Short mmCIF file of N, CA and C in Angstrom, two decimals:
data_model
loop_
_atom_site.label_atom_id
_atom_site.label_comp_id
_atom_site.label_asym_id
_atom_site.label_seq_id
_atom_site.Cartn_x
_atom_site.Cartn_y
_atom_site.Cartn_z
N MET A 101 -6.53 1.97 10.79
CA MET A 101 -5.20 3.45 10.07
C MET A 101 -4.85 2.62 8.61
N ARG A 102 -4.83 0.90 9.77
CA ARG A 102 -4.07 0.29 8.08
C ARG A 102 -4.81 0.15 7.26
N TYR A 103 -5.92 0.48 7.27
CA TYR A 103 -7.13 0.11 6.24
C TYR A 103 -6.51 1.93 5.20
N LEU A 104 -6.44 2.66 5.46
CA LEU A 104 -5.89 3.47 5.12
C LEU A 104 -4.67 3.89 4.20
N ILE A 105 -3.70 3.70 4.74
CA ILE A 105 -1.92 3.92 4.56
C ILE A 105 -2.67 2.47 3.32
N LEU A 106 -2.89 2.07 3.26
CA LEU A 106 -2.34 0.54 1.83
C LEU A 106 -2.75 1.50 0.65
N PRO A 107 -4.57 1.81 0.55
CA PRO A 107 -4.57 2.81 -0.74
C PRO A 107 -4.27 3.76 -0.90
N ALA A 108 -3.55 4.47 -0.10
CA ALA A 108 -2.69 5.69 -0.42
C ALA A 108 -1.36 5.54 -1.30
N VAL A 109 -0.88 4.62 -0.33
CA VAL A 109 0.44 3.72 -0.72
C VAL A 109 -0.02 3.10 -2.29
N CYS A 110 -0.38 2.82 -2.26
CA CYS A 110 -0.88 1.74 -3.51
C CYS A 110 -1.28 3.36 -4.70
N ALA A 111 -2.16 4.18 -4.49
CA ALA A 111 -2.51 5.76 -5.30
C ALA A 111 -1.15 6.31 -5.51
N ILE A 112 0.01 6.41 -4.84
CA ILE A 112 1.31 7.24 -5.21
C ILE A 112 1.88 6.36 -5.95
N ALA A 113 2.69 4.42 -5.59
CA ALA A 113 2.54 3.79 -6.32
C ALA A 113 2.12 3.60 -8.00
N LEU A 114 0.98 4.03 -8.07
CA LEU A 114 0.47 3.70 -9.45
C LEU A 114 0.86 5.22 -10.10
N SER A 115 0.58 6.89 -9.20
CA SER A 115 0.80 7.58 -9.74
C SER A 115 2.76 8.25 -10.60
N ALA A 116 3.07 6.76 -9.55
CA ALA A 116 5.23 7.04 -10.14
C ALA A 116 5.75 6.45 -11.18
N CYS A 117 4.15 5.62 -11.95
CA CYS A 117 4.10 5.21 -12.86
C CYS A 117 3.65 5.64 -14.09
N SER A 118 3.05 6.79 -14.07
CA SER A 118 1.88 7.05 -14.89
C SER A 118 2.97 8.11 -15.63
N ARG A 119 2.86 8.03 -16.65
CA ARG A 119 3.84 9.14 -18.01
C ARG A 119 3.38 10.31 -17.53
N PRO A 120 4.21 11.94 -17.88
CA PRO A 120 3.58 12.91 -17.42
C PRO A 120 3.00 13.40 -18.88
N THR A 121 2.50 13.89 -18.80
CA THR A 121 1.41 15.05 -20.28
C THR A 121 2.65 15.63 -20.94
N GLU A 122 2.20 15.40 -22.26
CA GLU A 122 3.34 16.86 -23.09
C GLU A 122 2.55 18.30 -22.35
N THR A 123 3.39 19.37 -22.70
CA THR A 123 2.69 20.20 -22.18
C THR A 123 3.27 21.50 -23.89
N ALA A 124 2.53 22.00 -24.03
CA ALA A 124 2.35 23.13 -25.74
C ALA A 124 3.91 24.15 -24.59
N SER A 125 4.71 24.23 -25.90
CA SER A 125 5.31 25.07 -25.56
C SER A 125 5.29 26.41 -25.42
N THR A 126 6.12 27.59 -24.88
CA THR A 126 5.01 29.02 -24.44
C THR A 126 5.24 29.40 -26.21
N ASP A 127 5.14 29.25 -26.92
CA ASP A 127 5.26 30.01 -28.11
C ASP A 127 4.23 29.73 -29.13
N ASN A 128 3.71 28.59 -28.33
CA ASN A 128 1.95 27.90 -29.26
C ASN A 128 2.55 27.41 -30.36
N ALA A 129 4.29 26.70 -30.30
CA ALA A 129 4.38 25.48 -31.58
C ALA A 129 3.88 24.19 -30.98
N ALA A 130 4.08 23.80 -31.96
CA ALA A 130 4.06 22.39 -31.59
C ALA A 130 4.90 21.17 -31.16
N ALA A 131 4.65 20.86 -30.49
CA ALA A 131 6.04 20.02 -29.84
C ALA A 131 6.46 19.09 -30.05
N GLU A 132 7.35 18.89 -30.32
CA GLU A 132 8.02 17.90 -31.19
C GLU A 132 8.07 16.66 -30.36
N PRO A 133 7.81 15.49 -30.61
CA PRO A 133 8.26 14.73 -29.95
C PRO A 133 9.00 13.43 -29.78
N ALA A 134 9.22 13.64 -27.94
CA ALA A 134 11.17 13.12 -28.03
C ALA A 134 11.37 11.64 -28.01
N ALA A 135 12.52 11.63 -29.02
CA ALA A 135 13.61 10.46 -29.44
C ALA A 135 12.93 9.60 -27.81
N ALA A 136 12.37 8.55 -28.49
CA ALA A 136 13.04 7.66 -27.39
C ALA A 136 14.30 6.88 -27.01
N ALA A 137 14.42 7.32 -25.51
CA ALA A 137 15.33 6.59 -24.91
C ALA A 137 15.87 5.13 -25.58
N PRO A 138 17.24 4.71 -25.86
CA PRO A 138 17.43 3.12 -26.40
C PRO A 138 16.34 2.43 -25.11
N ALA A 139 16.57 2.77 -23.57
CA ALA A 139 16.00 1.88 -22.67
C ALA A 139 14.47 1.43 -22.88
N GLU A 140 14.01 2.60 -23.09
CA GLU A 140 12.53 2.72 -23.58
C GLU A 140 12.33 2.12 -25.09
N ALA A 141 13.29 1.91 -25.65
CA ALA A 141 12.77 0.98 -26.88
C ALA A 141 13.17 -0.25 -27.16
N GLU A 142 14.30 -0.68 -26.54
CA GLU A 142 14.60 -1.92 -25.69
C GLU A 142 13.36 -2.39 -25.24
N MET A 143 12.47 -1.47 -24.01
CA MET A 143 11.34 -2.50 -23.07
C MET A 143 10.23 -2.64 -24.74
N ALA A 144 10.20 -1.95 -25.73
CA ALA A 144 9.54 -2.05 -26.15
C ALA A 144 9.08 -3.09 -26.94
N ASP A 145 10.79 -3.13 -28.29
CA ASP A 145 10.51 -4.32 -28.64
C ASP A 145 10.46 -4.96 -27.59
N ALA A 146 10.74 -5.46 -26.85
CA ALA A 146 10.92 -6.63 -25.56
C ALA A 146 9.12 -7.24 -25.59
N ASP A 147 8.68 -6.01 -25.70
CA ASP A 147 7.00 -6.09 -24.63
C ASP A 147 6.71 -6.44 -26.28
N THR A 148 6.99 -6.24 -27.14
CA THR A 148 6.29 -6.81 -28.32
C THR A 148 6.20 -8.11 -29.28
N ALA A 149 7.82 -8.03 -28.59
CA ALA A 149 8.14 -9.77 -28.81
C ALA A 149 7.59 -10.79 -27.22
N MET A 150 7.69 -10.21 -26.56
CA MET A 150 6.58 -10.91 -25.84
C MET A 150 5.21 -11.48 -25.70
N ASP A 151 4.74 -10.39 -26.56
CA ASP A 151 3.55 -10.13 -26.66
C ASP A 151 2.82 -9.83 -25.15
N MET A 152 2.52 -8.99 -24.55
CA MET A 152 2.67 -8.79 -23.44
C MET A 152 1.02 -8.03 -22.96
N ASP A 153 -0.05 -9.17 -22.63
CA ASP A 153 -1.47 -7.85 -22.44
C ASP A 153 -1.21 -7.49 -21.46
N HIS A 154 -1.77 -6.34 -21.78
CA HIS A 154 -1.84 -5.25 -20.31
C HIS A 154 -3.05 -4.30 -20.43
N ASP A 155 -4.29 -5.40 -20.96
CA ASP A 155 -4.97 -5.07 -21.65
C ASP A 155 -6.52 -5.48 -19.67
N GLY A 156 -6.64 -4.47 -19.20
CA GLY A 156 -7.74 -5.06 -18.07
C GLY A 156 -6.79 -4.21 -16.80
N HIS A 157 -5.57 -3.57 -16.94
CA HIS A 157 -5.08 -2.78 -15.89
C HIS A 157 -4.82 -1.79 -15.68
N ASP A 158 -4.16 -1.05 -14.95
CA ASP A 158 -3.75 0.42 -15.51
C ASP A 158 -2.41 0.60 -15.15
N MET A 159 -1.26 -0.14 -15.20
CA MET A 159 -0.42 -0.48 -14.93
C MET A 159 0.30 0.33 -16.69
N GLY A 160 0.78 1.57 -16.53
CA GLY A 160 1.61 1.54 -18.25
C GLY A 160 2.92 1.07 -17.98
N ALA A 161 3.66 1.33 -19.34
CA ALA A 161 4.70 1.04 -19.36
C ALA A 161 5.59 1.09 -18.71
N MET A 162 6.99 1.26 -18.70
CA MET A 162 7.84 1.42 -17.83
C MET A 162 8.25 2.45 -18.39
N ASP A 163 8.93 3.61 -17.97
CA ASP A 163 9.75 4.41 -18.53
C ASP A 163 10.97 4.41 -18.34
N ALA A 164 12.21 4.79 -18.73
CA ALA A 164 13.72 4.49 -19.14
C ALA A 164 14.42 4.40 -17.33
N ASP A 165 13.70 5.74 -16.60
CA ASP A 165 14.49 5.25 -15.48
C ASP A 165 14.11 4.30 -14.34
N MET A 166 12.66 3.88 -14.57
CA MET A 166 12.14 2.65 -13.84
C MET A 166 12.96 1.28 -14.93
N ALA A 167 13.15 0.88 -15.93
CA ALA A 167 13.30 0.36 -16.90
C ALA A 167 15.15 -0.41 -16.76
N ALA A 168 15.78 1.64 -15.99
CA ALA A 168 17.14 0.66 -15.65
C ALA A 168 17.16 0.55 -14.31
N ALA A 169 15.98 0.78 -13.52
CA ALA A 169 16.39 0.13 -11.87
C ALA A 169 15.59 -0.87 -11.75
N ASP A 170 15.21 -1.70 -13.33
CA ASP A 170 14.90 -3.17 -13.24
C ASP A 170 15.21 -3.80 -13.72
N ALA A 171 16.97 -3.29 -14.42
CA ALA A 171 17.95 -3.69 -14.68
C ALA A 171 19.45 -3.77 -14.01
N ALA A 172 19.32 -3.18 -13.12
CA ALA A 172 20.41 -3.06 -11.73
C ALA A 172 19.77 -3.74 -10.49
N ASP A 173 18.66 -4.14 -10.32
CA ASP A 173 17.99 -5.35 -9.42
C ASP A 173 18.29 -6.49 -10.20
N ASP A 174 17.60 -6.45 -11.55
CA ASP A 174 18.69 -8.15 -11.47
C ASP A 174 19.51 -8.79 -11.41
N VAL A 175 20.89 -7.74 -11.32
CA VAL A 175 22.31 -8.31 -11.23
C VAL A 175 22.68 -7.72 -9.65
N SER A 176 21.88 -7.29 -9.07
CA SER A 176 21.78 -6.71 -7.35
C SER A 176 22.42 -8.24 -6.66
N VAL A 177 23.67 -7.79 -6.16
CA VAL A 177 23.71 -8.85 -4.61
C VAL A 177 23.96 -8.53 -3.96
N ALA A 178 23.57 -7.13 -3.79
CA ALA A 178 23.16 -6.23 -2.23
C ALA A 178 21.62 -6.20 -1.33
N GLU A 179 22.04 -6.46 -0.36
CA GLU A 179 20.82 -6.37 0.57
C GLU A 179 19.20 -5.40 -0.51
N THR A 180 18.26 -6.32 -0.09
CA THR A 180 17.11 -5.51 -0.75
C THR A 180 16.71 -4.67 0.52
N PRO A 181 16.52 -3.49 0.30
CA PRO A 181 16.65 -2.06 1.49
C PRO A 181 14.87 -2.44 1.47
N HIS A 182 14.71 -1.17 2.63
CA HIS A 182 13.18 -1.71 3.58
C HIS A 182 12.03 -0.86 2.73
N GLU A 183 11.23 -1.12 2.01
CA GLU A 183 10.24 -0.29 1.07
C GLU A 183 11.14 0.15 -0.62
N HIS A 184 11.63 -1.33 -0.82
CA HIS A 184 12.33 -1.05 -1.96
C HIS A 184 10.82 -2.17 -3.23
N THR A 185 11.63 -0.89 -4.36
CA THR A 185 9.72 -1.66 -5.66
C THR A 185 10.82 -1.58 -6.53
N PHE A 186 10.21 -3.29 -6.74
CA PHE A 186 10.90 -3.91 -7.82
C PHE A 186 10.38 -3.74 -9.63
N HIS A 187 10.38 -2.79 -9.57
CA HIS A 187 9.35 -2.52 -11.63
C HIS A 187 9.49 -3.68 -12.52
N THR A 188 8.73 -4.64 -12.88
CA THR A 188 8.97 -5.78 -13.20
C THR A 188 8.30 -6.08 -14.42
N TYR A 189 8.01 -6.96 -14.96
CA TYR A 189 6.95 -7.67 -15.98
C TYR A 189 6.66 -8.84 -15.44
N PRO A 190 5.74 -9.12 -16.10
CA PRO A 190 4.96 -11.01 -15.50
C PRO A 190 6.32 -11.79 -16.25
N ASP A 191 6.28 -12.91 -15.91
CA ASP A 191 7.00 -14.22 -16.36
C ASP A 191 8.73 -13.59 -15.84
N ARG A 192 8.58 -12.96 -14.82
CA ARG A 192 10.22 -13.03 -14.67
C ARG A 192 10.64 -13.62 -13.24
N THR A 193 11.99 -13.34 -12.55
CA THR A 193 11.92 -14.36 -11.59
C THR A 193 12.90 -12.74 -11.22
N GLU A 194 11.97 -12.24 -9.85
CA GLU A 194 13.64 -11.26 -8.83
C GLU A 194 13.38 -11.42 -7.60
N THR A 195 14.66 -11.61 -7.00
CA THR A 195 15.69 -11.87 -5.87
C THR A 195 15.31 -11.19 -4.63
N VAL A 196 15.17 -11.91 -3.08
CA VAL A 196 14.99 -10.14 -2.30
C VAL A 196 16.46 -11.01 -1.77
N HIS A 197 17.26 -10.33 -1.24
CA HIS A 197 18.29 -10.04 -0.86
C HIS A 197 18.14 -9.95 0.79
N LEU A 198 18.19 -10.69 1.50
CA LEU A 198 17.51 -10.02 3.41
C LEU A 198 18.90 -11.04 4.44
N PRO A 199 19.45 -9.80 5.27
CA PRO A 199 20.55 -10.28 6.35
C PRO A 199 19.88 -11.54 6.78
N VAL A 200 21.35 -12.27 7.27
CA VAL A 200 21.37 -13.00 7.91
C VAL A 200 21.31 -13.01 9.54
N ALA A 201 20.84 -13.38 10.89
CA ALA A 201 21.02 -13.16 11.81
C ALA A 201 20.97 -14.87 12.46
N GLU A 202 22.28 -14.84 13.05
CA GLU A 202 22.49 -16.80 14.14
C GLU A 202 21.19 -16.01 14.26
N GLY A 203 20.29 -17.56 14.68
CA GLY A 203 19.27 -17.69 15.86
C GLY A 203 17.69 -17.03 15.19
N GLU A 204 17.84 -16.82 13.83
CA GLU A 204 16.84 -15.80 13.65
C GLU A 204 16.32 -16.22 12.22
N THR A 205 14.71 -16.45 11.90
CA THR A 205 15.00 -16.30 10.62
C THR A 205 13.50 -16.31 10.18
N TRP A 206 13.59 -15.56 8.67
CA TRP A 206 12.68 -14.30 8.11
C TRP A 206 11.41 -15.70 7.25
N SER A 207 9.99 -15.14 7.91
CA SER A 207 8.80 -15.12 7.53
C SER A 207 8.17 -14.36 6.34
N VAL A 208 7.89 -14.84 5.60
CA VAL A 208 7.09 -13.22 4.95
C VAL A 208 5.11 -13.77 4.40
N VAL A 209 4.80 -12.39 4.37
CA VAL A 209 3.43 -12.89 4.29
C VAL A 209 3.15 -11.80 2.80
N ILE A 210 2.29 -12.96 1.73
CA ILE A 210 2.31 -11.87 0.05
C ILE A 210 0.62 -11.11 0.55
N ASP A 211 0.61 -9.87 -0.12
CA ASP A 211 -0.80 -9.62 0.35
C ASP A 211 -2.08 -9.89 -1.73
N ASP A 212 -0.85 -10.62 -1.77
CA ASP A 212 -2.14 -10.60 -3.39
C ASP A 212 -1.45 -12.16 -4.11
N GLU A 213 -1.24 -13.44 -3.94
CA GLU A 213 -0.65 -14.31 -4.31
C GLU A 213 -0.89 -14.80 -5.66
N THR A 214 -2.15 -13.89 -6.79
CA THR A 214 -1.84 -14.57 -7.70
C THR A 214 -1.37 -13.34 -8.34
N LEU A 215 -0.28 -12.25 -7.65
CA LEU A 215 0.33 -12.08 -8.80
C LEU A 215 2.09 -11.90 -8.64
N VAL A 216 2.26 -12.95 -7.65
CA VAL A 216 3.47 -12.93 -6.95
C VAL A 216 3.82 -14.57 -6.31
N SER A 217 4.61 -15.38 -6.84
CA SER A 217 3.92 -16.31 -5.34
C SER A 217 6.18 -16.77 -5.63
N MET A 218 5.97 -16.80 -4.14
CA MET A 218 7.89 -16.94 -3.66
C MET A 218 8.04 -18.34 -3.45
N GLY A 219 9.13 -18.60 -3.91
CA GLY A 219 10.66 -19.54 -4.24
C GLY A 219 10.94 -20.03 -2.23
N ALA A 220 11.64 -20.96 -2.36
CA ALA A 220 12.34 -21.18 -1.71
C ALA A 220 13.88 -20.80 -1.48
N GLY A 221 13.80 -19.82 -0.01
CA GLY A 221 14.88 -19.26 0.32
C GLY A 221 15.81 -20.24 0.57
N ALA A 222 17.16 -19.61 0.10
CA ALA A 222 18.30 -20.16 0.99
C ALA A 222 19.24 -19.21 1.63
N ASP A 223 20.07 -19.47 2.48
CA ASP A 223 21.46 -18.45 2.34
C ASP A 223 22.10 -19.08 1.65
N GLU A 224 22.81 -17.42 1.18
CA GLU A 224 23.94 -17.89 0.03
C GLU A 224 25.35 -16.72 0.18
N THR A 225 25.73 -17.08 0.25
CA THR A 225 27.35 -16.09 0.03
C THR A 225 27.92 -15.35 -0.78
N MET A 226 27.82 -14.15 -0.58
CA MET A 226 27.83 -13.15 -1.58
C MET A 226 29.01 -12.43 -1.82
N PRO A 227 29.71 -12.11 -2.89
CA PRO A 227 31.39 -12.22 -3.62
C PRO A 227 31.73 -11.69 -2.22
N ASP A 228 31.07 -10.48 -1.84
CA ASP A 228 31.87 -9.19 -0.94
C ASP A 228 31.87 -10.68 1.10
N GLY A 229 31.81 -11.49 0.64
CA GLY A 229 31.52 -12.69 1.58
C GLY A 229 30.56 -12.59 2.63
N THR A 230 29.88 -11.31 2.65
CA THR A 230 28.64 -11.83 3.25
C THR A 230 27.84 -12.64 2.74
N VAL A 231 26.94 -12.92 3.62
CA VAL A 231 26.01 -14.52 3.85
C VAL A 231 24.34 -13.44 3.66
N HIS A 232 23.58 -13.25 2.84
CA HIS A 232 22.23 -13.41 2.82
C HIS A 232 21.64 -14.30 2.54
N HIS A 233 20.21 -14.15 3.32
CA HIS A 233 18.89 -15.18 2.88
C HIS A 233 18.45 -14.88 1.19
N VAL A 234 18.78 -15.65 0.65
CA VAL A 234 17.92 -14.72 -1.11
C VAL A 234 16.71 -15.90 -1.54
N ILE A 235 15.95 -15.18 -1.43
CA ILE A 235 14.11 -15.83 -1.65
C ILE A 235 13.95 -15.37 -3.79
N PRO A 236 13.25 -16.28 -4.14
CA PRO A 236 13.20 -15.90 -5.85
C PRO A 236 11.74 -15.69 -5.32
N PHE A 237 11.27 -14.71 -6.69
CA PHE A 237 9.81 -14.31 -6.02
C PHE A 237 9.45 -14.35 -8.22
N GLN A 238 8.64 -15.23 -8.30
CA GLN A 238 8.40 -15.44 -9.76
C GLN A 238 6.76 -13.98 -9.98
N THR A 239 7.08 -13.16 -10.64
CA THR A 239 5.94 -12.25 -11.25
C THR A 239 4.69 -13.16 -11.85
N LEU A 240 3.63 -13.26 -11.85
CA LEU A 240 2.73 -13.90 -12.68
C LEU A 240 2.10 -12.85 -13.54
N ALA A 241 1.42 -11.88 -12.65
CA ALA A 241 0.62 -11.35 -14.08
C ALA A 241 0.55 -9.73 -13.74
N SER A 242 0.27 -8.61 -14.10
CA SER A 242 0.88 -7.66 -13.52
C SER A 242 -0.11 -7.05 -13.01
N GLY A 243 0.19 -5.72 -12.71
CA GLY A 243 -0.13 -5.03 -10.89
C GLY A 243 0.84 -4.98 -10.17
N ASN A 244 -0.13 -4.46 -8.24
CA ASN A 244 1.16 -4.03 -7.71
C ASN A 244 0.90 -4.98 -6.53
N ALA A 245 1.92 -5.48 -6.22
CA ALA A 245 1.94 -6.62 -4.88
C ALA A 245 2.71 -6.22 -3.57
N ILE A 246 2.61 -6.46 -2.69
CA ILE A 246 3.23 -6.18 -1.82
C ILE A 246 3.92 -7.23 -0.69
N ALA A 247 5.39 -8.05 0.34
CA ALA A 247 5.71 -8.88 0.44
C ALA A 247 6.44 -8.42 1.73
N THR A 248 5.45 -8.94 3.59
CA THR A 248 5.97 -8.00 4.06
C THR A 248 6.80 -9.49 5.19
N PHE A 249 8.42 -8.88 5.20
CA PHE A 249 8.70 -9.49 5.92
C PHE A 249 9.38 -9.26 7.61
N GLU A 250 9.81 -10.34 8.11
CA GLU A 250 9.97 -10.26 9.58
C GLU A 250 10.87 -10.95 9.73
N ARG A 251 11.87 -10.83 10.86
CA ARG A 251 12.65 -11.53 11.40
C ARG A 251 12.52 -12.09 12.59
N LYS A 252 12.44 -13.12 13.21
CA LYS A 252 12.20 -13.16 14.59
C LYS A 252 12.81 -14.15 15.37
N ALA A 253 13.70 -14.16 16.52
CA ALA A 253 14.04 -15.48 16.99
C ALA A 253 13.10 -16.68 17.12
N ALA A 254 12.88 -17.96 17.77
CA ALA A 254 11.25 -18.64 17.59
C ALA A 254 11.46 -18.65 18.96
N ASP A 255 11.96 -17.78 20.06
CA ASP A 255 11.37 -17.71 21.44
C ASP A 255 10.66 -16.30 21.64
N ALA A 256 10.97 -15.45 20.75
CA ALA A 256 10.88 -14.01 20.41
C ALA A 256 9.18 -13.96 20.23
N ALA A 257 8.36 -12.40 20.99
CA ALA A 257 7.33 -12.18 20.69
C ALA A 257 7.45 -11.30 19.78
N GLU A 258 7.75 -10.28 19.06
CA GLU A 258 7.92 -9.53 18.35
C GLU A 258 8.87 -9.37 17.30
N PRO A 259 9.04 -9.32 16.12
CA PRO A 259 9.91 -9.84 15.21
C PRO A 259 11.45 -8.22 15.44
N SER A 260 12.50 -8.94 15.30
CA SER A 260 13.56 -7.52 15.42
C SER A 260 13.81 -6.88 14.36
N GLU A 261 13.40 -7.08 13.36
CA GLU A 261 13.25 -6.46 12.16
C GLU A 261 11.70 -6.85 11.47
N ALA A 262 11.72 -5.68 10.53
CA ALA A 262 10.79 -6.31 9.85
C ALA A 262 11.54 -5.03 8.90
N ARG A 263 10.89 -5.83 6.75
CA ARG A 263 10.67 -4.91 6.06
C ARG A 263 9.51 -5.86 4.87
N THR A 264 9.55 -4.10 4.19
CA THR A 264 8.34 -3.79 3.03
C THR A 264 8.69 -3.94 1.95
N ILE A 265 8.61 -4.82 0.47
CA ILE A 265 9.19 -4.52 -0.54
C ILE A 265 8.33 -4.89 -1.33
N TYR A 266 8.08 -4.35 -2.24
CA TYR A 266 6.73 -4.24 -3.16
C TYR A 266 6.90 -4.29 -4.62
N PHE A 267 6.34 -4.75 -5.25
CA PHE A 267 6.37 -5.27 -6.75
C PHE A 267 5.48 -5.01 -7.57
N MET A 268 6.10 -3.71 -8.40
CA MET A 268 5.21 -2.83 -9.36
C MET A 268 4.70 -4.03 -10.71
N ILE A 269 4.19 -4.61 -10.98
CA ILE A 269 4.09 -5.27 -12.29
C ILE A 269 3.63 -5.52 -13.49
N HIS A 270 4.37 -4.72 -14.62
CA HIS A 270 3.79 -3.59 -15.51
C HIS A 270 3.24 -4.75 -16.29
#
């Protein structure tokens, strides 16, 4: 069953990144191209400036909503929720924030280590006083990667919590 779910999730994630196709107006007049949103224009400029090579994969450029989500999670100090998706580019650092529980530790499995690499995690106090286990991830190449986290006590057979985090690297 697991082997059927992963391709379905990947297909849904890829379709979410697809740009919508333009449709002709009802009066058959030529549709005027929409003006690029400032975030899209900035991302296009950054794409050109960084000379990013997107050949060989089917990851489209970020739309305005994805770019806004990327900017928001770059400065976030909130816990990273289960099934969160980082919309990002290669050569970026994204941080995952996990809750800390006394006597329990987090372990992680990355499905494709050619796309993301994990740095050393550390407990950090957030501005609101809560403590998070913060783990940096370096994005390496375009594609989709999944990091699966499990938190459990040293003597526990089953995890007390699990979180799946997606990396959609454009």
